[in-house]
Coordinates of C-alpha atoms in Angstrom, one line a residue:
M312 CA 38.9 -14.1 3.4
I313 CA 36.3 -13.1 5.9
T314 CA 36.4 -15.5 9.0
P315 CA 34.1 -15.7 12.0
R316 CA 35.1 -13.8 15.1
E317 CA 35.5 -15.7 18.3
D318 CA 32.0 -16.3 19.8
E319 CA 30.3 -14.4 16.9
P320 CA 26.7 -15.4 16.2
R321 CA 26.5 -16.9 12.8
I322 CA 23.8 -14.2 11.7
E323 CA 26.4 -11.5 12.5
Y324 CA 29.1 -13.3 10.6
L325 CA 26.8 -13.8 7.5
A326 CA 25.8 -10.2 7.7
R327 CA 29.5 -9.1 7.6
V328 CA 30.0 -11.4 4.6
L329 CA 26.9 -10.0 2.9
H330 CA 28.1 -6.5 3.5
A331 CA 31.6 -7.2 2.0
F332 CA 30.0 -9.0 -1.0
I333 CA 27.9 -5.9 -1.8
K334 CA 30.7 -3.5 -1.3
E335 CA 33.2 -5.5 -3.4
N336 CA 31.0 -6.4 -6.3
G337 CA 30.0 -2.9 -7.3
I338 CA 26.5 -4.0 -8.5
A339 CA 24.9 -2.3 -5.5
A340 CA 24.7 1.2 -6.9
E341 CA 22.9 0.0 -10.0
C342 CA 20.0 -1.5 -8.1
T343 CA 17.6 0.1 -5.7
V344 CA 14.7 -0.9 -3.5
D345 CA 12.1 1.4 -1.9
Y346 CA 11.5 0.8 1.8
D347 CA 11.0 2.9 4.9
E348 CA 9.7 5.8 2.8
T349 CA 13.1 6.1 0.9
T350 CA 14.9 4.6 -2.1
C351 CA 18.0 2.8 -1.1
D352 CA 20.8 1.1 -3.2
G353 CA 22.6 -2.0 -2.1
Y354 CA 25.2 -0.2 -0.2
C355 CA 22.6 1.6 1.8
L356 CA 20.6 -1.5 2.4
A357 CA 23.7 -3.4 3.5
Q358 CA 24.7 -0.7 5.9
D359 CA 21.2 -0.4 7.3
F360 CA 21.2 -4.2 7.9
I361 CA 24.5 -4.0 9.7
N362 CA 23.4 -1.1 11.8
E363 CA 20.3 -2.8 12.7
L364 CA 22.2 -5.8 14.1
N365 CA 24.8 -3.4 15.8
I366 CA 27.7 -5.2 14.1
N367 CA 31.1 -3.5 14.3
L368 CA 32.8 -3.5 10.9
E369 CA 36.2 -2.0 12.2
G370 CA 39.0 -3.7 10.4
E371 CA 36.9 -5.0 7.6

């Protein structure tokens, strides 16, 4: 189970939950979206989202 870290903003917590959901469900590679002049699958999109928020996923 993913749990919030101490003093973690809810947006960061939910971003970590979303990232784990996409990674664990395997559907991400089958779906793509075009943005930022590239085609990205769910894994790429989840990672881009995490990177944009500067969230540390170590230990996840």
